[in-house]
Amino acid sequence: MSDSEEESPERQLKLVLLGDGTSGKTSLATRFAQEAFGKQYKQTVGLDFFLKRITLPGNVNVTLQLWDIGGQTIGGKMLDKYIYGAQGILLVYDITNYQSFENLEDWYNVVKKVNEESETQPLVALVGNKIDLEHMRTVKADKHQRFCQENGFSSHFVSAKTGDSVVPKSRHTAQSEALPKLNRLEECLPVLSKNCC
Ligand SMILES: Nc1nc2c(ncn2[C@@H]2O[C@H](COP(=O)(O)OP(=O)(O)OP(=O)(O)O)[C@@H](O)[C@H]2O)c(=O)[nH]1
């Protein structure tokens, strides 16, 4: 092995998507990793994986492992194992479904339990999905912000359907000029890399 290969081992980042069924986790992973979207709902049974290679500032190449966890796994005995070792957690809810927001408390409690004895804590992002359905919103933005502030989450409003705030603007169907300024999901990745690289 050459020196340069030794100096730059394969960097992997494990990101876990959690949240209720139909909140849009698979759609977000598909949009992020494959730049695609499907209208048809197909329930994730157990979990699914997506991989994406990205280059972070400073020319750091990272392979992102997206662990797309089925919404029905809450309360199941495998969930702890899926979450274990994650550098980043995306807590995903549907802005038109209040219950999906309320239930994130339960999902986050599992994350805390899994990490209670570990030295490094995963970064957690709160992701309000389906902002293309803003007119049907039932979760007020200030509730979202309060949840973030109380727990130190980064805050994101996205649409897996349009790609809004999931992929850079030039690559999605821009419909969002009227929406408030949003954080791109990708913007949290350089922060996450500090946890792994
Ligand atoms: N309008 C709109 N629909 C979306 C969006 N994201 C997902 N959907 C739709 O919502 C439904 C559920 O999406 P999924 O991505 O399968 O949801 P999930 O969270 O992975 O669901 P589980 O596999 O049950 O955990 C599908 O019909 C998607 O097409 C979005 O941003 N906007």
GROMACS .gro file of C-alpha atoms and ligand atoms in nm:
model
  229
    1MET     CA    1   0.000   0.000   0.000
    2SER     CA    2   0.137   0.345  -0.087
    3ASP     CA    3   0.182   0.620   0.173
    4SER     CA    4  -0.101   0.825   0.030
    5GLU     CA    5  -0.341   0.532   0.055
    6GLU     CA    6  -0.241   0.481   0.415
    7GLU     CA    7  -0.301   0.847   0.492
    8SER     CA    8  -0.650   0.852   0.344
    9PRO     CA    9  -0.843   0.549   0.458
   10GLU     CA   10  -1.197   0.508   0.331
   11ARG     CA   11  -1.412   0.744   0.531
   12GLN     CA   12  -1.762   0.627   0.605
   13LEU     CA   13  -2.046   0.821   0.761
   14LYS     CA   14  -2.348   0.642   0.897
   15LEU     CA   15  -2.666   0.847   0.880
   16VAL     CA   16  -2.987   0.698   1.015
   17LEU     CA   17  -3.331   0.819   0.906
   18LEU     CA   18  -3.597   0.776   1.171
   19GLY     CA   19  -3.962   0.872   1.195
   20ASP     CA   20  -4.316   0.748   1.144
   21GLY     CA   21  -4.431   0.550   0.842
   22THR     CA   22  -4.516   0.768   0.538
   23SER     CA   23  -4.320   1.069   0.670
   24GLY     CA   24  -4.099   1.034   0.361
   25LYS     CA   25  -3.771   0.874   0.475
   26THR     CA   26  -3.733   0.646   0.173
   27SER     CA   27  -3.828   0.933  -0.055
   28LEU     CA   28  -3.564   1.157   0.102
   29ALA     CA   29  -3.296   0.890   0.074
   30THR     CA   30  -3.394   0.825  -0.289
   31ARG     CA   31  -3.392   1.196  -0.369
   32PHE     CA   32  -3.058   1.245  -0.200
   33ALA     CA   33  -2.878   0.938  -0.333
   34GLN     CA   34  -3.042   0.895  -0.673
   35GLU     CA   35  -3.206   1.232  -0.743
   36ALA     CA   36  -3.536   1.059  -0.808
   37PHE     CA   37  -3.885   1.058  -0.657
   38GLY     CA   38  -4.173   0.808  -0.679
   39LYS     CA   39  -4.533   0.892  -0.590
   40GLN     CA   40  -4.623   0.535  -0.508
   41TYR     CA   41  -4.594   0.441  -0.139
   42LYS     CA   42  -4.411   0.116  -0.066
   43GLN     CA   43  -4.366   0.046   0.302
   44THR     CA   44  -4.009  -0.021   0.416
   45VAL     CA   45  -4.004  -0.349   0.605
   46GLY     CA   46  -3.718  -0.348   0.854
   47LEU     CA   47  -3.458  -0.131   0.685
   48ASP     CA   48  -3.307  -0.034   0.354
   49PHE     CA   49  -2.964   0.104   0.258
   50PHE     CA   50  -2.850   0.374   0.025
   51LEU     CA   51  -2.492   0.474  -0.050
   52LYS     CA   52  -2.368   0.805  -0.181
   53ARG     CA   53  -2.014   0.926  -0.238
   54ILE     CA   54  -1.965   1.293  -0.163
   55THR     CA   55  -1.672   1.531  -0.148
   56LEU     CA   56  -1.663   1.762   0.149
   57PRO     CA   57  -1.479   2.095   0.163
   58GLY     CA   58  -1.103   2.033   0.176
   59ASN     CA   59  -1.140   1.755  -0.083
   60VAL     CA   60  -1.240   1.498   0.173
   61ASN     CA   61  -1.408   1.204   0.005
   62VAL     CA   62  -1.670   1.035   0.215
   63THR     CA   63  -1.908   0.748   0.154
   64LEU     CA   64  -2.241   0.818   0.313
   65GLN     CA   65  -2.436   0.517   0.430
   66LEU     CA   66  -2.801   0.611   0.460
   67TRP     CA   67  -2.989   0.370   0.683
   68ASP     CA   68  -3.355   0.404   0.597
   69ILE     CA   69  -3.545   0.257   0.889
   70GLY     CA   70  -3.905   0.143   0.841
   71GLY     CA   71  -4.156   0.341   1.047
   72GLN     CA   72  -4.299   0.021   1.194
   73THR     CA   73  -3.975  -0.071   1.371
   74ILE     CA   74  -4.046   0.154   1.672
   75GLY     CA   75  -4.079  -0.074   1.973
   76GLY     CA   76  -3.905  -0.357   1.786
   77LYS     CA   77  -3.595  -0.525   1.924
   78MET     CA   78  -3.373  -0.449   1.621
   79LEU     CA   79  -3.409  -0.070   1.633
   80ASP     CA   80  -3.129  -0.017   1.888
   81LYS     CA   81  -2.890  -0.209   1.663
   82TYR     CA   82  -2.982  -0.003   1.357
   83ILE     CA   83  -2.913   0.322   1.544
   84TYR     CA   84  -2.591   0.209   1.712
   85GLY     CA   85  -2.274   0.375   1.579
   86ALA     CA   86  -2.447   0.645   1.376
   87GLN     CA   87  -2.264   0.976   1.334
   88GLY     CA   88  -2.585   1.150   1.230
   89ILE     CA   89  -2.955   1.101   1.292
   90LEU     CA   90  -3.226   1.254   1.076
   91LEU     CA   91  -3.556   1.276   1.264
   92VAL     CA   92  -3.810   1.300   0.983
   93TYR     CA   93  -4.175   1.405   1.006
   94ASP     CA   94  -4.444   1.510   0.761
   95ILE     CA   95  -4.544   1.875   0.811
   96THR     CA   96  -4.906   1.785   0.719
   97ASN     CA   97  -4.925   1.509   0.983
   98TYR     CA   98  -4.914   1.634   1.342
   99GLN     CA   99  -4.892   1.284   1.488
  100SER     CA  100  -4.571   1.218   1.294
  101PHE     CA  101  -4.417   1.524   1.467
  102GLU     CA  102  -4.541   1.427   1.813
  103ASN     CA  103  -4.409   1.074   1.778
  104LEU     CA  104  -4.054   1.199   1.717
  105GLU     CA  105  -4.021   1.231   2.092
  106ASP     CA  106  -4.043   0.849   2.112
  107TRP     CA  107  -3.795   0.803   1.828
  108TYR     CA  108  -3.551   1.044   1.992
  109ASN     CA  109  -3.583   0.866   2.326
  110VAL     CA  110  -3.456   0.549   2.160
  111VAL     CA  111  -3.160   0.743   2.016
  112LYS     CA  112  -3.075   0.880   2.362
  113LYS     CA  113  -3.101   0.537   2.520
  114VAL     CA  114  -2.871   0.379   2.260
  115ASN     CA  115  -2.610   0.651   2.310
  116GLU     CA  116  -2.633   0.701   2.685
  117GLU     CA  117  -2.300   0.534   2.749
  118SER     CA  118  -2.107   0.647   2.444
  119GLU     CA  119  -1.847   0.924   2.453
  120THR     CA  120  -1.941   1.083   2.123
  121GLN     CA  121  -2.299   1.170   2.052
  122PRO     CA  122  -2.449   1.168   1.702
  123LEU     CA  123  -2.552   1.498   1.550
  124VAL     CA  124  -2.927   1.514   1.520
  125ALA     CA  125  -3.120   1.700   1.249
  126LEU     CA  126  -3.492   1.769   1.267
  127VAL     CA  127  -3.637   1.738   0.917
  128GLY     CA  128  -3.987   1.865   0.833
  129ASN     CA  129  -4.066   1.699   0.499
  130LYS     CA  130  -4.332   1.769   0.230
  131ILE     CA  131  -4.300   2.147   0.223
  132ASP     CA  132  -4.448   2.133  -0.127
  133LEU     CA  133  -4.773   2.080   0.071
  134GLU     CA  134  -4.727   2.400   0.272
  135HIS     CA  135  -5.099   2.482   0.232
  136MET     CA  136  -5.181   2.162   0.428
  137ARG     CA  137  -4.930   2.222   0.707
  138THR     CA  138  -5.051   2.120   1.055
  139VAL     CA  139  -4.718   2.151   1.240
  140LYS     CA  140  -4.639   2.514   1.305
  141ALA     CA  141  -4.282   2.619   1.231
  142ASP     CA  142  -4.239   2.760   1.583
  143LYS     CA  143  -4.314   2.415   1.733
  144HIS     CA  144  -4.044   2.271   1.508
  145GLN     CA  145  -3.798   2.545   1.612
  146ARG     CA  146  -3.872   2.497   1.982
  147PHE     CA  147  -3.807   2.123   1.957
  148CYS     CA  148  -3.473   2.203   1.790
  149GLN     CA  149  -3.372   2.459   2.050
  150GLU     CA  150  -3.465   2.239   2.344
  151ASN     CA  151  -3.252   1.953   2.215
  152GLY     CA  152  -2.976   2.116   2.011
  153PHE     CA  153  -3.095   1.977   1.675
  154SER     CA  154  -3.015   2.140   1.344
  155SER     CA  155  -3.330   2.251   1.164
  156HIS     CA  156  -3.439   2.159   0.810
  157PHE     CA  157  -3.753   2.198   0.602
  158VAL     CA  158  -3.743   1.995   0.283
  159SER     CA  159  -3.943   1.834   0.007
  160ALA     CA  160  -3.836   1.496  -0.123
  161LYS     CA  161  -4.085   1.551  -0.405
  162THR     CA  162  -3.937   1.871  -0.548
  163GLY     CA  163  -3.587   1.819  -0.407
  164ASP     CA  164  -3.621   2.146  -0.223
  165SER     CA  165  -3.337   2.182   0.028
  166VAL     CA  166  -3.230   1.821  -0.025
  167VAL     CA  167  -3.006   1.874  -0.327
  168PRO     CA  168  -2.847   2.197  -0.452
  169LYS     CA  169  -3.095   2.436  -0.609
  170SER     CA  170  -2.980   2.408  -0.969
  171ARG     CA  171  -3.057   2.036  -0.966
  172HIS     CA  172  -3.421   2.045  -0.854
  173THR     CA  173  -3.739   2.191  -0.994
  174ALA     CA  174  -3.720   2.532  -0.830
  175GLN     CA  175  -4.056   2.620  -0.680
  176SER     CA  176  -3.943   2.759  -0.354
  177GLU     CA  177  -3.859   3.123  -0.407
  178ALA     CA  178  -4.156   3.225  -0.194
  179LEU     CA  179  -4.061   2.995   0.092
  180PRO     CA  180  -3.852   3.114   0.386
  181LYS     CA  181  -3.480   3.062   0.367
  182LEU     CA  182  -3.409   2.696   0.423
  183ASN     CA  183  -3.113   2.496   0.533
  184ARG     CA  184  -2.996   2.244   0.280
  185LEU     CA  185  -2.964   1.893   0.412
  186GLU     CA  186  -2.620   1.880   0.256
  187GLU     CA  187  -2.512   2.174   0.468
  188CYS     CA  188  -2.509   1.960   0.779
  189LEU     CA  189  -2.267   1.712   0.622
  190PRO     CA  190  -1.943   1.906   0.679
  191VAL     CA  191  -2.041   1.926   1.045
  192LEU     CA  192  -2.108   1.556   1.053
  193SER     CA  193  -1.771   1.483   0.898
  194LYS     CA  194  -1.600   1.625   1.206
  195ASN     CA  195  -1.750   1.333   1.392
  196CYS     CA  196  -1.600   1.074   1.164
  197CYS     CA  197  -1.288   1.204   0.992
  198LIG     N1  198  -4.615   1.562  -0.164
  198LIG     C1  199  -4.512   1.493  -0.116
  198LIG     N2  200  -4.522   1.360  -0.097
  198LIG     C2  201  -4.414   1.295  -0.046
  198LIG     C3  202  -4.294   1.361  -0.012
  198LIG     N3  203  -4.208   1.270   0.038
  198LIG     C4  204  -4.271   1.152   0.033
  198LIG     N4  205  -4.395   1.165  -0.018
  198LIG     C5  206  -4.494   1.059  -0.039
  198LIG     O1  207  -4.530   1.007   0.089
  198LIG     C6  208  -4.549   0.866   0.081
  198LIG     C7  209  -4.460   0.796   0.184
  198LIG     O2  210  -4.325   0.815   0.148
  198LIG     P1  211  -4.208   0.715   0.193
  198LIG     O3  212  -4.081   0.779   0.154
  198LIG     O4  213  -4.234   0.580   0.144
  198LIG     O5  214  -4.228   0.718   0.351
  198LIG     P2  215  -4.142   0.640   0.463
  198LIG     O6  216  -4.122   0.736   0.575
  198LIG     O7  217  -4.020   0.581   0.404
  198LIG     O8  218  -4.246   0.529   0.505
  198LIG     P3  219  -4.217   0.383   0.578
  198LIG     O9  220  -4.146   0.297   0.479
  198LIG    O10  221  -4.354   0.331   0.611
  198LIG    O11  222  -4.137   0.410   0.701
  198LIG     C8  223  -4.521   0.826  -0.064
  198LIG    O12  224  -4.644   0.818  -0.134
  198LIG     C9  225  -4.437   0.941  -0.117
  198LIG    O13  226  -4.453   0.960  -0.257
  198LIG    C10  227  -4.287   1.503  -0.033
  198LIG    O14  228  -4.186   1.570  -0.007
  198LIG     N5  229  -4.399   1.562  -0.084
   0.00000   0.00000   0.00000
